[in-house]
Tab-separated table of C-alpha atoms in Angstrom:
chain	number	residue	atom	x	y	z
Y	718	MET	CA	101.102	94.333	112.950
Y	719	GLY	CA	104.636	93.101	112.546
Y	720	SER	CA	103.403	89.682	111.400
Y	721	SER	CA	101.347	91.279	108.632
Y	722	TYR	CA	104.423	93.180	107.453
Y	723	VAL	CA	106.392	89.926	107.413
Y	724	ALA	CA	103.611	88.233	105.426
Y	725	LYS	CA	103.433	90.952	102.798
Y	726	ALA	CA	107.230	91.025	102.535
Y	727	LEU	CA	107.320	87.276	101.905
Y	728	ALA	CA	104.712	87.448	99.155
Y	729	GLY	CA	106.281	90.489	97.507
Y	730	ILE	CA	109.806	89.091	97.337
Y	731	PHE	CA	108.636	85.640	96.241
Y	732	MET	CA	106.995	87.346	93.267
Y	733	LYS	CA	110.184	89.211	92.393
Y	734	ILE	CA	112.542	86.255	92.664
Y	735	SER	CA	110.155	83.888	90.874
Y	736	SER	CA	109.601	86.043	87.796
Y	737	THR	CA	112.285	84.287	85.730
Y	738	GLN	CA	111.007	80.883	86.872
Y	739	ILE	CA	107.452	81.840	85.932
Y	740	GLU	CA	108.648	83.115	82.568
Y	741	ARG	CA	110.238	79.751	81.763
Y	742	ARG	CA	107.448	77.618	83.218
Y	743	PHE	CA	104.638	79.301	81.325
Y	744	GLU	CA	106.816	80.015	78.255
Y	745	ILE	CA	105.905	83.682	78.195
Y	746	SER	CA	107.835	86.768	77.178
Y	747	SER	CA	109.713	88.993	79.608
Y	748	SER	CA	107.272	91.825	78.944
Y	749	LEU	CA	104.327	89.620	79.908
Y	750	ALA	CA	106.168	88.467	83.021
Y	751	GLY	CA	106.668	92.136	83.880
Y	752	LEU	CA	102.940	92.758	83.427
Y	753	ILE	CA	102.158	89.905	85.810
Y	754	ASP	CA	104.564	91.385	88.335
Y	755	GLY	CA	102.954	94.802	87.927
Y	756	SER	CA	99.432	93.465	88.483
Y	757	PHE	CA	100.027	93.880	92.222
Y	758	GLU	CA	100.380	97.638	91.804
Y	759	ILE	CA	97.329	97.647	89.508
Y	760	GLY	CA	95.132	96.050	92.169
Y	761	ASN	CA	96.586	98.273	94.862
Y	762	LEU	CA	95.992	101.422	92.841
Y	763	PHE	CA	92.319	100.600	92.256
Y	764	VAL	CA	91.328	100.702	95.921
Y	765	ILE	CA	94.062	102.486	97.893
Y	766	VAL	CA	92.369	105.905	97.944
Y	767	PHE	CA	88.943	104.563	98.923
Y	768	VAL	CA	90.330	102.207	101.575
Y	769	SER	CA	92.461	104.959	103.117
Y	770	TYR	CA	89.524	107.384	103.359
Y	771	PHE	CA	86.590	105.150	104.296
Y	772	GLY	CA	88.690	102.636	106.225
Y	773	SER	CA	89.773	105.248	108.755
Y	774	LYS	CA	86.116	105.687	109.733
Y	775	LEU	CA	85.464	101.961	110.195
Y	776	HIS	CA	86.949	99.174	112.315
Y	777	ARG	CA	90.571	99.383	111.214
Y	778	PRO	CA	91.889	96.138	112.775
Y	779	LYS	CA	89.147	94.070	111.126
Y	780	LEU	CA	89.797	95.719	107.772
Y	781	ILE	CA	93.482	94.866	108.112
Y	782	GLY	CA	92.525	91.284	108.961
Y	783	ILE	CA	90.309	91.070	105.877
Y	784	GLY	CA	93.166	92.471	103.825
Y	785	CYS	CA	95.528	89.783	105.119
Y	786	LEU	CA	92.948	87.130	104.236
Y	787	LEU	CA	92.657	88.479	100.694
Y	788	MET	CA	96.424	88.670	100.437
Y	789	GLY	CA	96.748	85.036	101.506
Y	790	THR	CA	93.991	83.941	99.137
Y	791	GLY	CA	95.691	85.729	96.256
Y	792	SER	CA	99.037	84.097	97.035
Y	793	ILE	CA	97.488	80.628	97.093
Y	794	LEU	CA	95.656	81.381	93.831
Y	795	MET	CA	99.011	82.215	92.245
Y	796	ALA	CA	100.316	78.743	93.136
Y	797	LEU	CA	97.262	76.827	91.866
Y	798	PRO	CA	98.296	76.656	88.164
Y	799	HIS	CA	101.150	74.354	89.138
Y	800	PHE	CA	98.670	71.670	90.177
Y	801	PHE	CA	96.627	71.812	86.961
Y	802	MET	CA	99.021	72.373	84.060
Y	803	GLY	CA	100.890	69.063	84.071
Y	804	TYR	CA	104.571	68.280	84.357
Y	805	TYR	CA	107.284	70.590	83.127
Y	806	ARG	CA	108.967	69.357	79.942
Y	807	TYR	CA	112.325	70.857	79.117
Y	808	SER	CA	114.065	70.633	75.749
Y	809	LYS	CA	116.674	67.876	75.510
Y	810	GLU	CA	118.637	68.902	72.439
Y	811	ILE	CA	121.691	70.181	74.332
Y	812	ASN	CA	122.861	70.543	77.910
Y	813	ILE	CA	123.909	74.051	78.929
Y	814	ASP	CA	125.892	74.933	82.044
Y	815	PRO	CA	126.491	78.649	82.671
Y	816	SER	CA	129.842	77.900	84.299
Y	817	GLU	CA	131.080	76.220	81.123
Y	818	ASN	CA	129.273	77.811	78.205
Y	819	SER	CA	128.414	81.441	77.610
Y	820	THR	CA	125.369	80.489	75.565
Y	821	SER	CA	123.485	79.904	78.815
Y	822	ASN	CA	122.066	83.402	78.536
Y	823	LEU	CA	120.356	82.610	75.255
Y	824	PRO	CA	116.612	82.177	75.245
Y	825	ASN	CA	115.477	78.558	75.069
Y	826	CYS	CA	114.268	79.071	71.507
Y	827	LEU	CA	117.836	79.925	70.445
Y	828	ILE	CA	119.339	77.093	72.469
Y	829	ASN	CA	117.124	74.558	70.739
Y	830	GLN	CA	118.304	75.678	67.317
Y	831	MET	CA	121.999	76.307	67.889
Y	832	LEU	CA	122.943	73.166	65.992
Y	833	SER	CA	121.355	74.556	62.830
Y	834	LEU	CA	124.583	76.166	61.653
Y	835	ASN	CA	123.379	76.474	58.067
Y	836	ARG	CA	120.971	79.208	59.171
Y	837	THR	CA	122.007	82.748	59.877
Y	838	PRO	CA	121.197	84.134	63.350
Y	839	PRO	CA	118.492	86.496	62.024
Y	840	GLU	CA	116.764	83.508	60.418
Y	841	ILE	CA	116.967	81.604	63.674
Y	842	ILE	CA	115.573	84.535	65.617
Y	843	GLU	CA	112.769	85.041	63.123
Y	844	ARG	CA	111.762	81.389	63.029
Y	845	GLY	CA	112.372	80.366	66.628
Y	846	CYS	CA	112.315	83.360	68.936
Y	847	VAL	CA	108.993	85.035	68.409
Y	848	LYS	CA	107.983	84.022	71.909
Y	849	LYS	CA	104.362	83.164	72.472
Y	850	SER	CA	102.616	82.053	75.607
Y	851	GLY	CA	102.896	78.281	76.052
Y	852	SER	CA	100.054	78.211	78.582
Y	853	HIS	CA	97.238	80.560	79.439
Y	854	MET	CA	97.338	79.493	83.091
Y	855	TRP	CA	99.468	82.562	83.752
Y	856	ILE	CA	96.168	84.460	83.922
Y	857	TYR	CA	95.563	82.920	87.358
Y	858	VAL	CA	98.946	84.169	88.521
Y	859	PHE	CA	98.000	87.609	87.202
Y	860	MET	CA	94.635	87.568	88.994
Y	861	GLY	CA	96.140	86.222	92.216
Y	862	ASN	CA	98.806	88.901	92.262
Y	863	MET	CA	96.172	91.583	91.646
Y	864	LEU	CA	94.066	90.182	94.502
Y	865	ARG	CA	97.172	90.249	96.666
Y	866	GLY	CA	97.600	93.930	95.828
Y	867	ILE	CA	94.005	94.641	96.823
Y	868	GLY	CA	94.444	92.746	100.086
Y	869	GLU	CA	97.625	94.555	101.043
Y	870	THR	CA	95.978	97.964	100.622
Y	871	PRO	CA	94.676	98.487	104.200
Y	872	ILE	CA	97.791	97.179	105.961
Y	873	VAL	CA	100.072	100.187	105.581
Y	874	PRO	CA	97.754	103.247	105.744
Y	875	LEU	CA	95.356	101.898	108.366
Y	876	GLY	CA	98.046	100.087	110.334
Y	877	ILE	CA	100.288	103.136	110.589
Y	878	SER	CA	97.406	105.402	111.600
Y	879	TYR	CA	96.220	102.832	114.168
Y	880	ILE	CA	99.648	102.725	115.804
Y	881	ASP	CA	100.159	106.484	115.598
Y	882	ASP	CA	96.758	107.295	117.119
Y	883	PHE	CA	97.025	105.094	120.179
Y	884	ALA	CA	100.733	104.851	120.942
Y	885	LYS	CA	102.141	106.830	123.840
Y	886	GLU	CA	103.490	110.232	122.951
Y	887	GLY	CA	106.959	109.946	121.447
Y	888	HIS	CA	106.777	106.159	121.047
Y	889	SER	CA	105.031	105.854	117.690
Y	890	SER	CA	108.210	106.448	115.667
Y	891	LEU	CA	109.976	103.640	117.523
Y	892	TYR	CA	107.010	101.310	117.035
Y	893	LEU	CA	106.803	102.091	113.338
Y	894	GLY	CA	110.543	101.624	112.924
Y	895	THR	CA	110.321	98.251	114.657
Y	896	VAL	CA	107.423	97.155	112.455
Y	897	ASN	CA	109.281	98.174	109.308
Y	898	ALA	CA	112.391	96.374	110.542
Y	899	MET	CA	110.305	93.227	111.014
Y	900	GLY	CA	109.086	93.641	107.460
Y	901	MET	CA	112.656	93.839	106.212
Y	902	THR	CA	113.480	90.740	108.235
Y	903	GLY	CA	110.690	89.065	106.307
Y	904	LEU	CA	112.466	90.087	103.113
Y	905	VAL	CA	115.627	88.329	104.302
Y	906	PHE	CA	113.694	85.143	105.066
Y	907	ALA	CA	112.003	85.411	101.673
Y	908	PHE	CA	115.352	85.526	99.903
Y	909	MET	CA	116.623	82.581	101.955
Y	910	LEU	CA	113.540	80.482	101.246
Y	911	GLY	CA	113.577	81.605	97.620
Y	912	SER	CA	117.136	80.334	97.322
Y	913	LEU	CA	116.070	76.983	98.768
Y	914	PHE	CA	112.990	76.666	96.552
Y	915	ALA	CA	114.989	77.603	93.445
Y	916	LYS	CA	117.178	74.545	94.045
Y	917	MET	CA	114.131	72.285	94.161
Y	918	TYR	CA	112.795	70.986	90.872
Y	919	VAL	CA	109.443	72.450	89.907
Y	920	ASP	CA	107.665	69.063	89.972
Y	921	ILE	CA	109.274	67.875	93.198
Y	922	GLY	CA	107.123	65.224	94.842
Y	923	TYR	CA	105.507	64.274	91.530
Y	924	VAL	CA	108.406	62.939	89.450
Y	925	ASP	CA	111.433	60.752	90.063
Y	926	LEU	CA	114.240	63.273	90.476
Y	927	SER	CA	116.801	60.692	89.366
Y	928	THR	CA	115.375	60.968	85.858
Y	929	ILE	CA	115.961	64.734	85.706
Y	930	ARG	CA	119.134	65.381	83.706
Y	931	ILE	CA	119.428	69.115	84.303
Y	932	THR	CA	120.725	71.005	87.330
Y	933	PRO	CA	119.927	74.429	88.833
Y	934	LYS	CA	122.849	75.814	86.796
Y	935	ASP	CA	121.125	74.864	83.550
Y	936	SER	CA	119.259	77.621	81.734
Y	937	ARG	CA	116.267	75.281	81.301
Y	938	TRP	CA	115.923	74.628	85.030
Y	939	VAL	CA	112.689	75.733	86.699
Y	940	GLY	CA	112.613	75.707	90.469
Y	941	ALA	CA	109.668	75.178	92.799
Y	942	TRP	CA	108.343	78.704	92.285
Y	943	TRP	CA	104.895	77.753	93.590
Y	944	LEU	CA	106.105	76.742	97.062
Y	945	GLY	CA	106.916	80.322	97.978
Y	946	PHE	CA	103.381	81.489	97.251
Y	947	LEU	CA	101.892	78.658	99.303
Y	948	VAL	CA	104.108	79.558	102.262
Y	949	SER	CA	103.354	83.281	102.030
Y	950	GLY	CA	99.638	82.570	101.623
Y	951	ILE	CA	99.518	80.447	104.768
Y	952	VAL	CA	101.522	83.018	106.744
Y	953	SER	CA	99.182	85.800	105.582
Y	954	ILE	CA	96.071	83.890	106.619
Y	955	ILE	CA	97.538	83.060	110.036
Y	956	SER	CA	98.622	86.674	110.588
Y	957	SER	CA	95.060	87.863	109.874
Y	958	ILE	CA	93.531	86.010	112.837
Y	959	PRO	CA	94.647	88.327	115.711
Y	960	PHE	CA	93.283	91.431	113.963
Y	961	PHE	CA	89.698	90.218	114.307
Y	962	PHE	CA	90.057	90.238	118.102
Y	963	LEU	CA	91.575	93.702	118.440
Y	964	PRO	CA	89.287	96.488	119.714
Y	965	LEU	CA	88.361	99.520	117.694
Y	966	ASN	CA	90.237	101.632	120.246
Y	967	PRO	CA	93.036	99.817	122.124
Y	968	ASN	CA	93.445	100.187	125.861
Y	969	LYS	CA	94.853	103.555	126.867
Y	970	PRO	CA	97.246	104.325	129.732
Y	971	GLN	CA	95.762	104.411	133.220
Y	972	LYS	CA	95.600	108.206	133.475
Y	973	GLU	CA	93.897	108.508	130.126
Y	974	ARG	CA	91.356	105.851	131.116
Y	975	LYS	CA	90.506	107.817	134.281
Y	976	VAL	CA	90.100	111.015	132.288
Y	977	SER	CA	87.925	109.212	129.756
Y	978	LEU	CA	85.738	107.804	132.539
Y	979	PHE	CA	85.386	111.245	134.150
Y	980	LEU	CA	84.422	112.828	130.841
Y	981	HIS	CA	81.965	110.028	130.186
Y	982	VAL	CA	80.132	110.823	133.437
Y	983	LEU	CA	79.923	114.530	132.580
Y	984	LYS	CA	78.550	114.030	129.089
Y	985	THR	CA	75.291	115.807	128.456
Y	986	ASN	CA	72.370	114.460	126.506
Y	987	ASP	CA	73.412	116.578	123.537
Y	988	LYS	CA	76.818	114.951	123.554
Y	989	ARG	CA	75.243	111.504	123.704
Y	990	ASN	CA	73.066	112.394	120.749
Y	991	GLN	CA	76.149	113.435	118.814
Y	992	ILE	CA	77.729	110.048	119.512
Y	993	VAL	CA	74.587	108.273	118.269
Y	994	ASN	CA	74.597	110.389	115.127
Y	995	LEU	CA	78.263	109.596	114.566
Y	996	THR	CA	77.507	105.881	114.849
Y	997	ASN	CA	74.718	106.195	112.308
Y	998	GLN	CA	77.009	108.070	109.967
Y	999	ARG	CA	79.480	105.194	110.067
Y	1000	LYS	CA	76.769	102.831	108.894
Y	1001	TYR	CA	76.111	104.987	105.856
Y	1002	ILE	CA	79.685	106.078	105.183
Y	1003	THR	CA	79.492	104.909	101.571
Y	1004	LYS	CA	76.994	107.698	100.886
Y	1005	ASN	CA	79.433	110.364	102.016
Y	1006	VAL	CA	80.875	110.859	98.536
Y	1007	THR	CA	80.943	114.620	98.840
Y	1008	GLY	CA	83.206	114.493	101.863
Y	1009	PHE	CA	85.521	112.111	100.044
Y	1010	PHE	CA	86.069	114.447	97.109
Y	1011	GLN	CA	86.477	117.428	99.421
Y	1012	SER	CA	89.202	115.592	101.326
Y	1013	LEU	CA	90.846	114.573	98.056
Y	1014	LYS	CA	90.849	118.167	96.837
Y	1015	SER	CA	92.253	119.355	100.154
Y	1016	ILE	CA	95.305	117.088	100.087
Y	1017	LEU	CA	95.986	117.580	96.373
Y	1018	THR	CA	96.156	121.342	96.882
Y	1019	ASN	CA	98.529	121.012	99.830
Y	1020	PRO	CA	102.063	121.816	98.532
Y	1021	LEU	CA	103.810	119.939	101.336
Y	1022	TYR	CA	101.767	116.815	100.683
Y	1023	VAL	CA	102.348	116.969	96.917
Y	1024	ILE	CA	106.118	117.329	97.425
Y	1025	PHE	CA	106.112	114.343	99.766
Y	1026	VAL	CA	104.149	112.264	97.248
Y	1027	ILE	CA	106.630	113.117	94.489
Y	1028	PHE	CA	109.535	112.190	96.767
Y	1029	THR	CA	107.878	108.890	97.684
Y	1030	LEU	CA	107.124	108.163	94.028
Y	1031	LEU	CA	110.756	108.626	93.015
Y	1032	HIS	CA	112.039	106.666	95.998
Y	1033	MET	CA	109.705	103.706	95.507
Y	1034	SER	CA	110.304	103.642	91.741
Y	1035	SER	CA	114.017	103.217	92.385
Y	1036	TYR	CA	113.417	100.579	95.043
Y	1037	ILE	CA	110.935	98.503	93.037
Y	1038	ALA	CA	113.006	98.683	89.856
Y	1039	SER	CA	116.114	97.538	91.723
Y	1040	ILE	CA	114.398	94.602	93.402
Y	1041	THR	CA	112.645	93.566	90.186
Y	1042	TYR	CA	115.570	93.564	87.781
Y	1043	ILE	CA	118.699	93.090	89.875
Y	1044	ILE	CA	118.026	89.357	90.237
Y	1045	LYS	CA	117.767	88.730	86.511
Y	1046	MET	CA	120.701	91.032	85.793
Y	1047	VAL	CA	122.988	89.191	88.217
Y	1048	GLU	CA	121.924	85.814	86.819
Y	1049	GLN	CA	122.716	86.848	83.261
Y	1050	GLN	CA	125.782	89.025	83.883
Y	1051	TYR	CA	127.643	86.657	86.189
Y	1052	GLY	CA	126.135	83.331	85.150
Y	1053	TRP	CA	124.866	82.599	88.650
Y	1054	SER	CA	121.988	80.278	89.378
Y	1055	ALA	CA	118.752	81.698	90.765
Y	1056	SER	CA	119.326	80.057	94.148
Y	1057	LYS	CA	122.818	81.540	94.538
Y	1058	THR	CA	121.607	84.996	93.507
Y	1059	ASN	CA	118.713	84.965	95.965
Y	1060	PHE	CA	120.913	83.746	98.803
Y	1061	LEU	CA	123.637	86.356	98.354
Y	1062	LEU	CA	121.214	89.248	97.928
Y	1063	GLY	CA	119.369	88.184	101.045
Y	1064	ILE	CA	122.381	87.955	103.366
Y	1065	LEU	CA	124.252	90.985	102.008
Y	1066	ALA	CA	121.794	93.744	101.180
Y	1067	LEU	CA	118.617	93.458	103.197
Y	1068	PRO	CA	119.970	93.286	106.781
Y	1069	ALA	CA	121.489	96.724	106.258
Y	1070	VAL	CA	118.068	98.042	105.268
Y	1071	ALA	CA	116.467	96.522	108.363
Y	1072	ILE	CA	119.109	98.109	110.597
Y	1073	GLY	CA	118.553	101.451	108.884
Y	1074	MET	CA	114.813	101.357	109.505
Y	1075	PHE	CA	115.183	100.410	113.151
Y	1076	SER	CA	117.894	103.006	113.789
Y	1077	GLY	CA	115.820	105.657	112.013
Y	1078	GLY	CA	112.939	105.114	114.393
Y	1079	TYR	CA	115.331	105.207	117.344
Y	1080	ILE	CA	116.934	108.488	116.184
Y	1081	ILE	CA	113.539	110.141	115.849
Y	1082	LYS	CA	112.566	109.048	119.360
Y	1083	LYS	CA	115.951	109.857	120.906
Y	1084	PHE	CA	116.265	113.404	119.568
Y	1085	LYS	CA	112.509	114.097	119.445
Y	1086	LEU	CA	112.750	115.489	115.933
Y	1087	SER	CA	110.196	118.047	114.831
Y	1088	LEU	CA	108.609	118.159	111.388
Y	1089	VAL	CA	111.544	120.210	110.099
Y	1090	GLY	CA	113.983	117.801	111.719
Y	1091	LEU	CA	112.280	114.853	110.045
Y	1092	ALA	CA	112.539	116.604	106.686
Y	1093	LYS	CA	116.262	117.230	107.238
Y	1094	LEU	CA	116.820	113.597	108.214
Y	1095	ALA	CA	114.988	112.401	105.099
Y	1096	PHE	CA	116.980	114.803	102.928
Y	1097	CYS	CA	120.326	113.656	104.339
Y	1098	SER	CA	119.515	109.961	103.955
Y	1099	ALA	CA	118.219	110.501	100.408
Y	1100	THR	CA	121.394	112.405	99.514
Y	1101	VAL	CA	123.609	109.585	100.795
Y	1102	HIS	CA	121.496	107.092	98.843
Y	1103	LEU	CA	121.832	109.144	95.653
Y	1104	LEU	CA	125.608	109.449	95.981
Y	1105	SER	CA	125.947	105.712	96.528
Y	1106	GLN	CA	123.898	105.058	93.386
Y	1107	VAL	CA	126.079	107.429	91.347
Y	1108	LEU	CA	129.108	105.294	92.207
Y	1109	HIS	CA	127.603	102.455	90.177
Y	1110	PHE	CA	128.260	104.383	86.970
Y	1111	PHE	CA	131.992	104.104	87.615
Y	1112	LEU	CA	131.816	100.338	88.180
Y	1113	ILE	CA	131.444	99.305	84.558
Y	1114	CYS	CA	131.309	95.567	83.932
Y	1115	GLU	CA	132.146	94.176	80.533
Y	1116	SER	CA	129.138	92.735	78.750
Y	1117	LYS	CA	129.182	88.981	78.517
Y	1118	SER	CA	129.606	87.496	75.036
Y	1119	VAL	CA	126.576	85.498	73.950
Y	1120	ALA	CA	126.549	83.252	70.900
Y	1121	GLY	CA	123.847	84.264	68.462
Y	1122	LEU	CA	123.486	87.730	69.974
Y	1123	THR	CA	126.909	89.383	70.239
Y	1124	LEU	CA	128.929	86.601	68.580
Y	1125	THR	CA	128.365	84.334	65.620
Y	1126	TYR	CA	128.282	80.622	66.308
Y	1127	ASP	CA	131.791	80.457	64.799
Y	1128	GLY	CA	133.088	82.938	67.395
Y	1129	PHE	CA	133.235	86.082	65.254
Y	1130	VAL	CA	132.002	89.401	66.603
Y	1131	TYR	CA	129.024	90.947	64.813
Y	1132	ILE	CA	129.847	94.118	62.932
Y	1133	ILE	CA	126.888	96.491	62.851
Y	1134	ALA	CA	126.960	98.758	59.813
């Protein structure tokens, strides 16, 4: 289970840290790159309810294994456009280094026309910066990411229920905390590998690197974004193999096995008939639509469940937004390269999250928290998180001056009437 969490963490972070590279490679707009990134949630949303309901009545380990296979296939599909769309050609009009020139944050269309000083910036923007897709191969990245979202669907709901159902009493919280910590460790490795791949030229192995005149600090640089998806795809496929050999019900402790054997001997014919009927119902579970909608109505009318869903929605929105945009913000605000940004975020932020998840599971097991205790723990941790986020409003960084956007090419500040 931990390996599947590592695999999905690798694929998820590689998508986040490669978004700017994909945007440059396919010459697409930031909004389209955001849509590609969001295709994972689109695929996940399509099937999550059905998988959670019907999957719990089927062979959960095999469904998780199939999900890992789909996730790996989707990741590999995302990398395939690199092998079919030819070599990357960067503009050679000027050489930009973020450490020396503030114009590094300009879009490539502005960089290519900066020498046209006889044009006003609005004319340049109108003629050169209406960004259109340079290649339609991004559709395969979109489809692969959506397939990855579909494949990841059974891992969390079915995996958590599988552990919770068959773990010893009081141990499930520790197991779940350990699994989540392993997932966060996967995030750290993803950032480290992402930093390494961002330093590699996109066409590494296909072109003579001595002929490449740009460096990772150049705004036109595109790293080996596709390598991350190949690695995560292979890891996902490998992690799927053990799930196909897991039993429907894992081995229980010795006492429970004796009790189960004793009860099995005492079963009457009526009880055996009920088991046969239950097996037949599993074969025709897709016809049980009425039960599905009844279960859906039951949870949607449960106030406690609705409150928890709202809390999770707000929490995950903050988390996803931070992971998605903090990389690009740091690159543009501080002029860092993608590799440096990925490396620092990986070694500074994510280990603390992994420690928090592991310690959370330990606290629950140590103090044997009840449902109310769990709610109090979640409330306290969410409050601390909120207060730490509020502190960011007092850490105001001065916006970086960018020629053509906040400054004229002669160095004068724009005055907006």
